[in-house]
XYZ file of N, CA and C in Angstrom:
819
model
N 4.521 12.336 82.253
C 4.617 11.430 83.499
C 4.957 11.922 84.684
N 4.507 11.749 85.989
C 5.042 12.297 86.934
C 6.181 11.617 87.508
N 7.300 12.045 87.899
C 8.141 11.596 88.433
C 7.909 10.778 89.767
N 8.681 9.629 89.947
C 8.414 8.760 91.194
C 9.345 9.271 92.176
N 8.714 8.915 93.365
C 9.572 9.613 94.741
C 10.882 9.409 94.698
N 11.381 8.086 94.282
C 13.277 8.011 94.167
C 13.823 8.738 93.096
N 13.156 9.016 91.979
C 13.579 9.851 91.015
C 14.007 11.276 91.425
N 12.651 11.465 92.194
C 12.663 13.213 92.707
C 13.738 13.289 93.566
N 14.084 12.298 94.576
C 14.829 12.641 95.556
C 16.322 12.347 95.024
N 16.447 11.808 94.217
C 17.794 11.756 93.475
C 18.143 13.020 92.927
N 17.173 13.688 92.337
C 17.353 14.783 91.804
C 17.585 15.900 92.719
N 16.996 16.071 93.831
C 16.934 17.084 94.875
C 17.918 16.829 95.828
N 18.626 15.620 95.966
C 19.864 15.772 96.779
C 20.937 16.535 96.107
N 20.909 16.814 94.884
C 22.177 17.131 94.174
C 21.731 18.952 94.263
N 22.819 19.761 94.205
C 22.673 21.241 94.180
C 21.867 21.687 93.182
N 20.899 22.691 93.163
C 19.893 23.123 92.554
C 20.627 24.104 91.644
N 19.823 24.508 90.648
C 20.443 25.459 89.432
C 20.958 26.811 89.636
N 20.426 27.125 91.044
C 21.110 28.499 91.534
C 22.450 28.943 91.975
N 23.316 29.750 91.478
C 24.513 30.079 92.204
C 23.988 30.611 93.747
N 24.848 30.260 94.495
C 24.515 30.763 95.820
C 25.561 31.628 96.464
N 24.932 32.656 97.282
C 25.764 33.744 97.681
C 25.654 33.603 99.314
N 26.605 33.962 100.285
C 26.544 33.769 101.760
C 26.500 35.268 102.057
N 25.751 35.512 103.292
C 25.823 36.751 103.865
C 25.782 36.647 105.134
N 26.156 37.820 106.000
C 26.060 37.713 107.425
C 25.140 38.463 108.010
N 24.302 37.838 108.751
C 23.211 38.792 109.557
C 23.376 39.831 110.433
N 24.715 39.337 111.020
C 25.441 40.515 111.919
C 25.132 41.903 111.266
N 25.310 42.117 110.068
C 25.320 43.226 109.346
C 24.201 44.288 109.515
N 22.941 43.285 109.971
C 21.781 43.993 110.405
C 21.451 43.847 111.820
N 22.505 43.442 112.683
C 22.424 43.565 114.024
C 21.791 42.224 114.438
N 22.000 41.276 114.006
C 21.417 39.796 114.421
C 22.646 38.727 114.068
N 23.292 38.323 114.934
C 24.271 37.243 114.513
C 23.746 36.124 113.848
N 24.482 35.670 112.730
C 23.829 33.994 112.045
C 24.643 34.531 110.717
N 23.983 33.529 109.823
C 24.501 33.799 108.408
C 22.986 33.594 107.614
N 22.933 34.060 106.362
C 21.878 33.772 105.211
C 22.764 33.156 104.058
N 22.272 32.369 103.386
C 22.516 31.972 102.033
C 20.992 32.418 101.271
N 21.609 32.609 100.088
C 20.631 33.341 98.950
C 21.153 32.817 97.432
N 20.099 32.735 96.675
C 20.448 32.387 95.420
C 21.173 33.814 95.013
N 21.559 33.780 93.685
C 22.216 35.155 93.297
C 21.305 35.970 92.854
N 20.106 35.573 92.298
C 18.959 36.396 92.019
C 17.739 35.930 92.085
N 16.756 36.753 91.891
C 15.205 36.062 92.098
C 14.496 37.245 92.590
N 13.157 37.531 92.507
C 12.181 38.205 93.234
C 11.019 37.379 93.760
N 10.725 37.841 94.855
C 9.316 37.090 95.477
C 9.756 35.441 95.931
N 10.920 35.396 96.377
C 11.326 34.152 96.626
C 11.030 33.697 98.031
N 10.594 32.319 98.076
C 10.182 31.901 99.479
C 11.629 31.933 100.656
N 11.523 31.829 101.758
C 12.535 32.002 102.813
C 12.450 31.107 104.035
N 13.171 30.648 104.436
C 13.170 29.751 105.512
C 14.094 30.205 106.935
N 13.868 30.036 108.049
C 14.527 30.406 109.154
C 14.834 29.108 109.711
N 16.269 28.770 110.152
C 16.274 27.714 110.762
C 17.090 27.575 112.067
N 16.652 27.010 113.065
C 17.071 26.962 114.393
C 17.921 25.900 114.593
N 19.204 26.106 115.367
C 20.284 25.355 115.530
C 19.937 24.567 116.784
N 20.631 23.318 116.770
C 20.536 22.663 118.179
C 21.008 23.057 119.150
N 20.975 22.335 120.084
C 21.924 22.873 121.409
C 23.212 22.892 121.065
N 23.784 24.025 121.720
C 25.512 24.450 121.535
C 25.681 24.653 120.245
N 25.094 24.375 119.330
C 25.503 24.255 117.869
C 26.046 25.442 116.951
N 27.005 25.713 116.561
C 26.933 27.266 115.736
C 25.916 26.848 114.200
N 25.636 27.867 113.565
C 24.880 27.778 112.339
C 25.767 27.057 111.372
N 27.154 27.247 111.476
C 28.131 26.952 110.205
C 27.972 25.257 110.252
N 27.720 24.332 111.283
C 27.571 23.124 111.037
C 26.386 22.703 110.172
N 25.613 23.647 109.970
C 24.215 23.229 109.044
C 24.440 24.046 107.663
N 25.718 24.233 107.281
C 25.936 25.232 106.059
C 25.629 24.438 104.820
N 25.793 23.038 104.773
C 25.479 22.249 103.675
C 23.678 22.350 103.356
N 23.078 22.313 104.244
C 21.712 22.269 104.213
C 21.165 23.745 103.906
N 21.624 24.539 104.469
C 21.479 25.987 104.096
C 21.763 26.366 102.659
N 22.797 26.082 102.487
C 23.332 26.170 100.750
C 22.488 25.501 99.881
N 22.094 24.198 100.181
C 21.492 23.538 99.304
C 20.280 24.217 99.082
N 19.429 24.711 100.318
C 18.288 25.142 100.040
C 18.264 26.610 99.263
N 19.321 27.057 99.264
C 19.627 28.517 98.439
C 19.632 27.980 97.070
N 20.402 27.017 96.658
C 20.766 26.433 95.501
C 19.313 25.856 94.813
N 18.403 25.856 95.257
C 17.111 25.542 95.072
C 16.053 26.574 94.969
N 16.677 27.850 95.171
C 15.919 28.938 95.097
C 15.179 29.254 96.301
N 15.501 28.936 97.497
C 14.889 29.232 98.732
C 16.010 29.957 99.716
N 15.792 31.336 100.053
C 16.693 32.092 100.947
C 16.702 31.195 102.392
N 17.704 30.990 102.974
C 17.848 30.112 104.200
C 18.842 30.909 105.132
N 18.172 31.069 106.294
C 18.956 32.076 107.091
C 18.875 31.333 108.658
N 20.014 31.436 109.259
C 19.987 30.902 110.798
C 20.455 31.865 111.591
N 20.054 32.295 112.737
C 20.739 32.973 113.569
C 21.378 32.338 114.564
N 22.738 32.693 114.923
C 23.594 32.293 115.939
C 23.590 32.793 117.414
N 22.187 32.957 117.860
C 21.854 33.229 119.096
C 21.453 32.006 120.107
N 21.224 32.285 121.149
C 21.188 31.137 122.190
C 21.837 30.034 121.944
N 23.101 30.118 122.143
C 24.115 28.913 122.003
C 24.791 28.546 123.439
N 24.430 29.233 124.536
C 24.844 28.726 125.702
C 24.354 27.509 126.287
N 24.786 27.202 127.406
C 24.453 25.672 127.956
C 22.943 25.808 128.434
N 22.446 26.987 128.791
C 21.169 27.021 129.365
C 20.394 27.969 128.171
N 20.173 27.650 127.198
C 19.429 28.658 126.398
C 17.951 28.891 126.533
N 17.582 30.073 126.319
C 15.918 30.427 126.063
C 15.666 29.920 124.889
N 14.591 28.792 124.961
C 13.698 28.247 123.707
C 12.918 29.547 123.188
N 12.280 30.221 123.948
C 11.201 31.030 123.589
C 12.138 32.357 122.973
N 13.206 32.739 123.408
C 13.904 33.698 122.883
C 14.743 33.366 121.376
N 14.862 32.125 121.189
C 15.270 31.492 120.018
C 14.396 31.694 118.749
N 12.884 31.278 119.286
C 11.824 31.458 118.686
C 11.787 32.702 117.963
N 11.893 33.488 118.892
C 11.763 35.069 118.645
C 12.699 35.457 117.803
N 13.932 35.026 117.868
C 15.069 35.255 116.881
C 14.822 34.654 115.339
N 14.135 33.600 115.485
C 13.698 32.837 114.076
C 12.701 33.986 113.298
N 11.739 34.593 114.258
C 10.910 35.290 113.516
C 11.678 36.733 113.096
N 12.500 37.336 113.986
C 13.006 38.379 113.538
C 13.971 37.929 112.294
N 14.551 36.684 112.040
C 15.312 36.557 111.016
C 14.321 36.613 109.737
N 12.951 36.110 109.965
C 12.335 36.322 108.650
C 12.022 37.601 108.621
N 11.554 38.447 109.243
C 11.397 40.146 109.424
C 12.665 40.654 108.645
N 13.862 40.175 108.788
C 14.931 40.675 108.378
C 15.105 40.337 106.864
N 14.913 39.057 106.374
C 15.225 38.743 104.829
C 14.012 39.281 104.185
N 12.783 39.613 104.741
C 11.827 39.925 104.028
C 11.960 41.546 103.616
N 12.629 42.228 104.623
C 12.513 43.780 104.796
C 14.024 44.468 104.208
N 15.196 43.502 104.135
C 16.145 44.015 104.064
C 16.541 43.516 102.449
N 17.403 44.539 101.846
C 17.745 44.407 100.618
C 19.032 42.856 100.444
N 18.814 42.104 99.777
C 19.660 40.910 99.807
C 20.469 40.798 98.481
N 21.578 40.741 98.442
C 22.438 40.452 97.269
C 22.803 41.476 96.306
N 23.580 41.720 95.576
C 23.915 42.939 94.686
C 23.091 43.025 93.496
N 21.902 42.046 93.240
C 21.044 42.262 92.356
C 19.536 42.944 93.261
N 19.368 42.878 94.422
C 18.437 42.981 94.946
C 17.192 42.105 95.183
N 17.646 40.956 95.307
C 17.070 39.928 95.723
C 15.646 40.048 96.839
N 14.674 39.632 96.581
C 13.672 39.903 97.166
C 12.786 38.665 97.902
N 12.250 38.679 99.165
C 11.434 37.664 99.647
C 9.945 37.715 99.736
N 9.059 37.018 99.189
C 7.815 37.020 99.374
C 7.290 36.894 100.889
N 6.735 37.809 101.441
C 6.106 37.716 103.077
C 5.160 36.542 103.297
N 4.666 36.022 102.121
C 3.498 35.037 102.200
C 4.290 33.628 101.795
N 5.283 33.760 101.766
C 6.226 32.436 101.642
C 7.403 32.113 102.371
N 6.996 32.126 103.737
C 7.870 32.009 104.849
C 7.833 30.549 105.542
N 8.916 29.717 105.823
C 8.706 28.670 106.543
C 9.847 28.873 107.821
N 9.886 27.804 108.684
C 10.610 27.789 109.885
C 11.165 26.123 109.768
N 12.491 26.049 110.070
C 13.109 24.770 110.221
C 14.150 24.778 111.388
N 14.396 23.628 111.777
C 15.523 23.514 112.707
C 15.705 21.966 113.022
N 16.943 21.723 114.068
C 17.154 20.586 114.508
C 17.220 20.509 115.859
N 17.136 19.699 116.451
C 16.813 19.411 118.267
C 15.924 20.417 118.848
N 16.475 21.193 119.859
C 15.839 22.241 120.314
C 15.574 23.477 119.476
N 16.567 23.615 118.151
C 16.089 24.451 117.404
C 14.764 24.359 116.536
N 14.508 22.731 116.256
C 13.345 22.344 115.775
C 12.051 22.642 116.629
N 12.278 22.298 117.993
C 11.206 22.717 118.760
C 10.877 24.417 118.778
N 11.731 25.106 118.931
C 11.943 26.566 118.577
C 11.271 26.756 117.466
N 11.565 26.243 116.126
C 10.807 26.695 114.783
C 9.173 26.359 115.180
N 8.808 25.453 116.063
C 7.355 25.050 116.143
C 6.895 25.976 117.007
N 7.369 26.835 118.142
C 7.232 27.758 118.695
C 6.938 29.111 117.973
N 8.064 29.242 116.932
C 7.895 30.412 116.046
C 6.804 30.210 115.255
N 6.492 29.260 114.827
C 5.255 28.947 113.884
C 3.985 29.377 114.729
N 3.964 29.119 115.994
C 2.917 29.241 116.915
C 2.557 30.847 116.834
N 3.465 31.816 116.596
C 3.082 33.180 116.828
C 2.544 33.428 115.434
N 1.917 34.575 115.239
C 0.918 35.256 114.049
C 1.760 35.911 113.161
N 2.968 36.655 113.977
C 3.734 37.716 112.995
C 5.191 37.425 113.160
N 5.905 37.393 112.030
C 5.273 36.979 110.587
C 4.700 35.832 110.819
N 3.736 35.650 109.322
C 3.045 34.480 109.253
C 3.968 33.253 108.711
N 4.174 32.215 109.416
C 4.824 31.162 108.905
C 3.687 30.075 108.082
N 4.233 29.800 107.015
C 3.337 28.706 106.380
C 3.605 27.351 106.246
N 4.530 26.912 106.656
C 5.126 25.496 106.691
C 6.385 25.472 107.749
N 6.321 24.140 108.612
C 7.552 23.775 109.540
C 8.323 22.405 108.889
N 9.532 22.327 108.960
C 10.171 20.930 109.146
C 11.034 21.014 109.746
N 11.454 19.618 110.545
C 12.474 19.516 111.721
C 13.271 18.453 111.334
N 14.310 18.235 111.962
C 15.262 17.141 112.289
C 15.388 16.705 113.377
N 15.060 15.437 113.880
C 15.388 15.180 115.495
C 14.899 16.177 116.292
N 13.642 16.747 116.343
C 13.275 17.700 117.028
C 13.399 17.419 118.542
N 13.240 18.280 119.211
C 13.287 18.324 120.886
C 12.227 18.782 121.660
N 11.655 18.542 122.716
C 10.782 19.257 123.368
C 11.482 20.579 124.001
N 10.763 21.707 124.220
C 11.274 22.703 124.758
C 10.412 23.437 125.650
N 10.717 24.361 126.167
C 10.312 25.041 127.304
C 10.297 26.693 127.021
N 8.862 27.186 126.382
C 7.623 26.452 126.641
C 7.808 25.385 125.785
N 6.449 24.623 125.895
C 6.288 23.313 125.209
C 5.967 23.342 123.702
N 6.849 22.861 122.979
C 6.834 22.541 121.293
C 5.488 21.725 121.121
N 5.124 20.718 121.979
C 4.203 19.922 121.841
C 3.027 20.586 121.721
N 2.696 21.124 123.046
C 1.518 22.168 123.279
C 1.606 23.082 122.168
N 2.503 24.091 121.618
C 2.383 24.783 120.625
C 1.789 24.108 119.402
N 2.329 22.997 119.163
C 1.998 22.104 117.840
C 0.409 22.121 117.854
N -0.209 21.954 118.743
C -1.657 21.798 118.881
C -2.398 22.920 118.342
N -1.807 24.045 118.495
C -2.226 25.368 117.904
C -2.063 25.567 116.268
N -1.444 24.714 115.873
C -0.804 24.970 114.265
C -1.623 24.404 113.402
N -1.893 24.912 112.242
C -2.837 24.561 111.308
C -2.128 24.485 109.676
N -1.031 24.311 109.696
C -0.073 24.757 108.878
C 0.548 23.260 108.604
N 1.043 23.224 107.311
C 1.711 21.672 107.019
C 2.905 21.724 107.886
N 3.403 20.277 108.478
C 4.514 20.158 109.464
C 5.100 18.803 108.846
N 6.291 18.805 108.975
C 7.231 17.679 108.545
C 8.243 17.395 109.353
N 8.194 16.148 109.914
C 9.355 16.019 111.249
C 9.997 14.521 111.007
N 11.237 14.644 110.863
C 12.174 13.557 110.374
C 12.786 13.331 111.695
N 12.533 11.999 112.220
C 13.251 11.336 113.358
C 14.507 10.712 113.120
N 15.514 10.500 113.837
C 16.504 9.768 113.602
C 16.608 8.503 114.419
N 16.502 7.603 113.530
C 16.174 6.027 114.259
C 17.046 5.947 115.528
N 18.540 6.173 115.556
C 19.204 6.042 116.587
C 19.477 7.011 117.418
N 18.600 7.840 117.484
C 18.610 8.860 118.672
C 18.626 8.719 119.890
N 19.602 8.882 120.817
C 19.625 8.724 122.278
C 19.354 10.061 122.847
N 19.456 11.181 122.134
C 19.629 12.386 122.984
C 17.861 13.096 123.083
N 17.342 12.864 121.960
C 15.615 13.322 121.826
C 14.903 11.917 121.124
N 14.779 10.917 121.668
C 14.230 9.784 121.087
C 12.840 10.004 120.529
N 12.565 9.596 119.445
C 11.235 10.012 118.638
C 10.214 9.747 119.379
N 9.977 8.615 120.252
C 8.719 8.636 120.960
C 8.022 9.688 121.623
N 9.170 10.328 122.552
C 8.801 11.484 123.488
C 9.054 13.015 122.828
N 9.779 12.886 121.408
C 9.957 14.034 120.937
C 9.199 14.192 119.557
N 9.973 13.816 118.622
C 9.247 13.920 117.156
C 7.911 13.521 117.299
N 7.405 12.089 117.587
C 6.287 11.543 117.838
C 5.158 12.441 118.270
N 5.716 12.913 119.559
C 4.860 13.808 120.513
C 4.303 15.055 119.863
N 5.289 15.585 119.316
C 5.163 16.965 118.376
C 4.233 16.545 117.149
N 4.555 15.418 116.197
C 3.828 15.240 115.433
C 2.332 14.562 115.806
N 2.109 13.894 116.656
C 0.723 13.574 117.114
C -0.136 14.670 117.830
N 0.538 15.556 118.184
C -0.146 16.821 118.888
C -0.454 17.831 117.652
N 0.333 17.759 116.680
C 0.093 18.797 115.549
C -1.417 19.142 115.062
N -1.785 20.323 114.895
C -3.184 20.544 114.790
C -3.872 20.590 113.369
N -2.779 20.655 112.598
C -2.895 20.656 110.962
C -2.440 19.474 110.401
N -2.079 19.354 108.868
C -1.716 18.332 108.278
C -0.003 18.277 108.679
N 0.086 16.773 108.796
C 1.629 16.648 109.358
C 1.790 15.201 108.953
N 3.277 15.100 108.984
C 3.757 13.812 108.679
C 5.149 13.649 109.290
N 5.440 12.515 109.714
C 6.624 12.128 110.361
C 7.166 10.828 109.625
N 8.404 11.051 109.450
C 9.156 9.868 108.944
C 10.408 9.721 109.787
N 11.137 8.537 109.788
C 12.158 7.827 110.456
C 13.252 7.683 109.566
N 14.493 8.233 109.833
C 15.687 8.198 109.075
C 16.436 6.912 109.464
N 16.698 5.809 108.878
C 17.440 4.921 109.334
C 18.941 5.002 109.709
N 19.332 4.312 110.700
C 20.714 4.427 110.742
C 21.162 5.517 110.901
N 20.398 6.597 111.483
C 20.613 8.040 111.671
C 20.651 8.370 113.345
N 21.371 9.083 113.483
C 21.477 9.478 115.215
C 21.607 11.078 115.276
N 21.267 11.564 116.519
C 20.991 12.797 116.733
C 21.617 13.879 116.008
N 22.631 13.484 115.797
C 23.829 14.530 115.436
C 24.058 14.204 113.785
N 23.533 13.441 113.220
C 23.571 13.166 111.730
C 23.404 14.308 110.996
N 22.490 15.422 111.111
C 22.617 16.329 110.145
C 23.722 17.182 110.281
N 24.575 17.471 111.082
C 25.563 18.456 111.290
C 26.797 17.920 110.541
N 27.585 18.999 110.412
C 28.794 18.708 109.317
C 30.089 19.260 110.167
N 31.335 18.437 109.688
C 32.298 19.071 110.497
C 32.297 18.591 112.025
N 33.326 19.012 112.632
C 33.632 18.723 114.051
C 33.449 20.228 114.907
N 32.866 19.820 116.140
C 32.513 20.941 117.339
C 32.669 20.148 118.537
N 33.377 21.126 119.466
C 33.480 20.493 120.864
C 32.324 19.738 121.468
N 31.270 20.218 121.202
C 29.887 19.715 121.672
C 29.762 18.329 121.457
N 30.420 17.736 120.312
C 30.048 16.634 119.876
C 30.478 15.401 121.087
N 31.435 16.119 121.875
C 31.748 15.149 123.195
C 30.841 14.869 124.143
N 30.013 15.638 124.168
C 28.596 15.708 125.078
C 27.497 15.064 124.658
N 27.585 15.036 123.188
C 26.161 14.414 122.609
C 26.607 13.220 121.763
N 25.704 12.374 121.937
C 25.429 11.248 121.145
C 25.414 11.216 119.573
N 26.276 10.702 118.730
C 25.995 10.752 117.448
C 27.264 11.586 116.496
N 27.121 11.490 115.292
C 28.150 12.088 114.371
C 27.408 12.239 113.105
N 28.117 13.116 112.622
C 27.692 13.700 111.064
C 27.428 12.397 110.286
N 26.407 12.264 109.483
C 25.922 11.185 108.672
C 25.640 11.758 107.132
N 26.675 11.343 106.263
C 26.336 11.872 104.874
C 24.909 11.409 104.319
N 24.617 10.176 104.423
C 23.120 9.517 103.933
C 22.020 10.571 104.690
N 22.036 10.798 105.677
C 21.360 11.600 106.598
C 21.122 13.159 105.972
N 22.233 13.595 105.830
C 22.507 14.936 105.266
C 21.785 15.201 103.787
N 22.083 14.176 102.956
C 21.449 14.126 101.579
C 19.986 14.008 101.813
N 19.459 13.120 102.654
C 18.135 12.715 102.559
C 17.361 14.049 102.925
N 18.099 14.689 104.402
C 17.123 15.891 104.644
C 17.247 16.833 103.798
N 18.235 16.949 103.156
C 18.153 18.190 101.899
C 17.102 18.112 101.011
N 17.042 16.563 100.423
C 16.004 16.264 99.423
C 14.669 16.812 99.982
N 14.358 15.901 101.384
C 12.972 16.105 101.551
C 12.429 17.635 102.071
N 13.784 18.252 102.629
C 13.259 19.635 103.096
C 13.098 20.387 101.898
N 13.665 20.102 100.741
C 13.789 20.964 99.389
C 12.284 20.769 98.826
N 11.988 19.349 98.806
C 10.818 19.124 98.279
C 9.455 19.916 98.926
N 9.448 19.645 100.459
C 8.623 19.958 101.120
C 8.300 21.547 101.368
N 9.551 22.550 101.146
C 9.367 23.804 101.240
C 8.980 24.237 99.815
N 9.320 23.714 98.837
C 9.351 24.168 97.484
C 7.737 23.942 97.173
N 7.232 22.649 97.594
C 5.813 22.608 97.625
C 4.889 23.029 98.200
N 5.274 23.537 99.276
C 4.244 24.285 100.303
C 4.201 25.634 100.449
N 5.549 26.281 100.094
C 5.746 27.609 100.145
C 5.339 28.074 98.584
N 5.646 27.436 97.540
C 5.673 28.172 96.263
C 4.385 27.006 95.419
N 3.861 25.888 96.041
C 2.863 25.558 95.282
C 3.356 24.592 93.966
N 4.662 24.210 93.928
C 4.893 23.494 92.706
C 4.562 22.066 92.678
N 3.728 21.673 92.209
C 2.900 20.317 92.262
C 3.777 19.222 91.823
N 4.916 19.460 91.336
C 5.918 18.182 90.845
C 6.494 17.724 91.790
N 6.714 18.239 93.001
C 7.411 17.702 94.237
C 6.102 16.803 94.916
N 5.079 16.945 94.620
C 4.037 16.089 95.489
C 4.285 14.489 95.704
N 4.595 13.762 94.687
C 5.241 12.317 95.317
C 5.870 12.250 96.066
N 7.024 13.385 96.153
C 8.129 12.869 97.167
C 7.672 13.490 98.665
N 6.527 14.715 98.541
C 6.223 14.760 99.682
C 5.073 13.794 100.208
N 4.790 13.041 99.624
C 3.401 12.142 99.739
C 3.622 10.891 100.139
N 4.917 10.378 99.350
C 5.074 8.878 99.568
C 6.303 8.428 100.431
N 6.430 7.176 100.794
C 7.557 6.713 101.172
C 8.684 6.654 100.210
N 10.119 6.754 100.972
C 11.156 6.685 100.242
C 12.032 5.736 101.462
N 13.226 4.931 100.127
C 13.735 4.191 101.165
C 14.713 4.819 101.968
N 14.851 4.294 103.363
C 15.454 4.941 104.320
C 14.790 6.138 105.176
N 13.614 6.259 104.399
C 12.847 7.365 105.326
C 11.274 7.221 104.979
N 10.902 6.221 105.758
C 9.506 5.605 105.491
C 8.805 6.984 106.360
N 7.392 6.845 106.047
C 6.576 7.577 106.694
C 6.120 6.606 108.075
N 6.206 7.218 109.169
C 5.490 6.515 110.332
C 4.276 7.108 110.844
N 3.801 8.142 110.840
C 2.705 8.560 111.121
C 2.495 9.909 110.237
N 1.070 9.987 109.954
C 0.708 10.816 108.813
C -0.794 11.179 109.488
N -1.160 12.467 109.331
C -2.293 12.920 109.483
C -2.906 13.876 108.395
N -4.076 13.741 107.598
C -4.482 14.487 106.635
C -3.487 15.082 105.769
N -2.694 14.049 105.006
C -1.554 14.172 104.410
C -0.967 15.503 104.098
N -0.014 15.872 104.439
C 0.804 17.441 104.548
C 0.416 17.728 102.962
N 0.668 17.141 101.896
C 0.563 17.525 100.806
C -0.798 18.096 100.359
N -1.703 17.640 101.083
C -3.318 18.147 100.725
C -3.312 19.619 101.007
N -2.575 20.015 101.864
C -2.483 21.368 102.323
C -1.932 22.308 101.580
N -1.369 22.067 100.432
C -0.730 22.910 99.402
C -1.326 23.861 98.874
N -0.901 25.027 98.450
C -2.067 26.142 97.585
C -2.618 25.417 96.468
């Protein structure tokens, strides 16, 4: 019997079965971090874009969580100044995927399948993930964002060119990038199967962890339920769309408490392999 969405979410918010290793992308010339399962061949990989001014360390829980479920998760620490280039951050996300697919990872020679690549991000890092996916090399197969923000060049315009699955999670109390002008605009412009959910009682900074001075400039703060919900939904989305594991279909396809579907076109689940 297939698991219900609630039961799947309860399972996927918990750490997965893999022991996790942490590495430094700077060792191969790109500032940032990478989290991997201790072992595995032909693994999926996701490049994660940070929000405005945010260091990747503020997303370590999400990155580590994805790795615990068998997904190599890497985040470049570039374009962190007050006037970042969204285009260059998108380029760095693609470079990150190039690195993890071409460099030996871990002591046991972990490998990434270049046909199983995803992009994700928060705020302008989410917009940059959309920009990265709009480029053809390397090929990105799925995109997931939390509180995505419009970018320059436009993530909304880039979204029109995409035919891959997209998942966009909006924060109900987001005063920095309100969903109507950002997450919803990106979702409604999306050229392929797409889904937008709103996380209740969440703010723009809900996904981040710990304290960073930039919080003095941005509305919101870390929110434990938001962190857990994003971990579960991102894990299901990427495991389903990058590896084709059909057991995650109910969570990808249906409402869950505090993360109801607000907009959907050609159900994202239907684009699975």
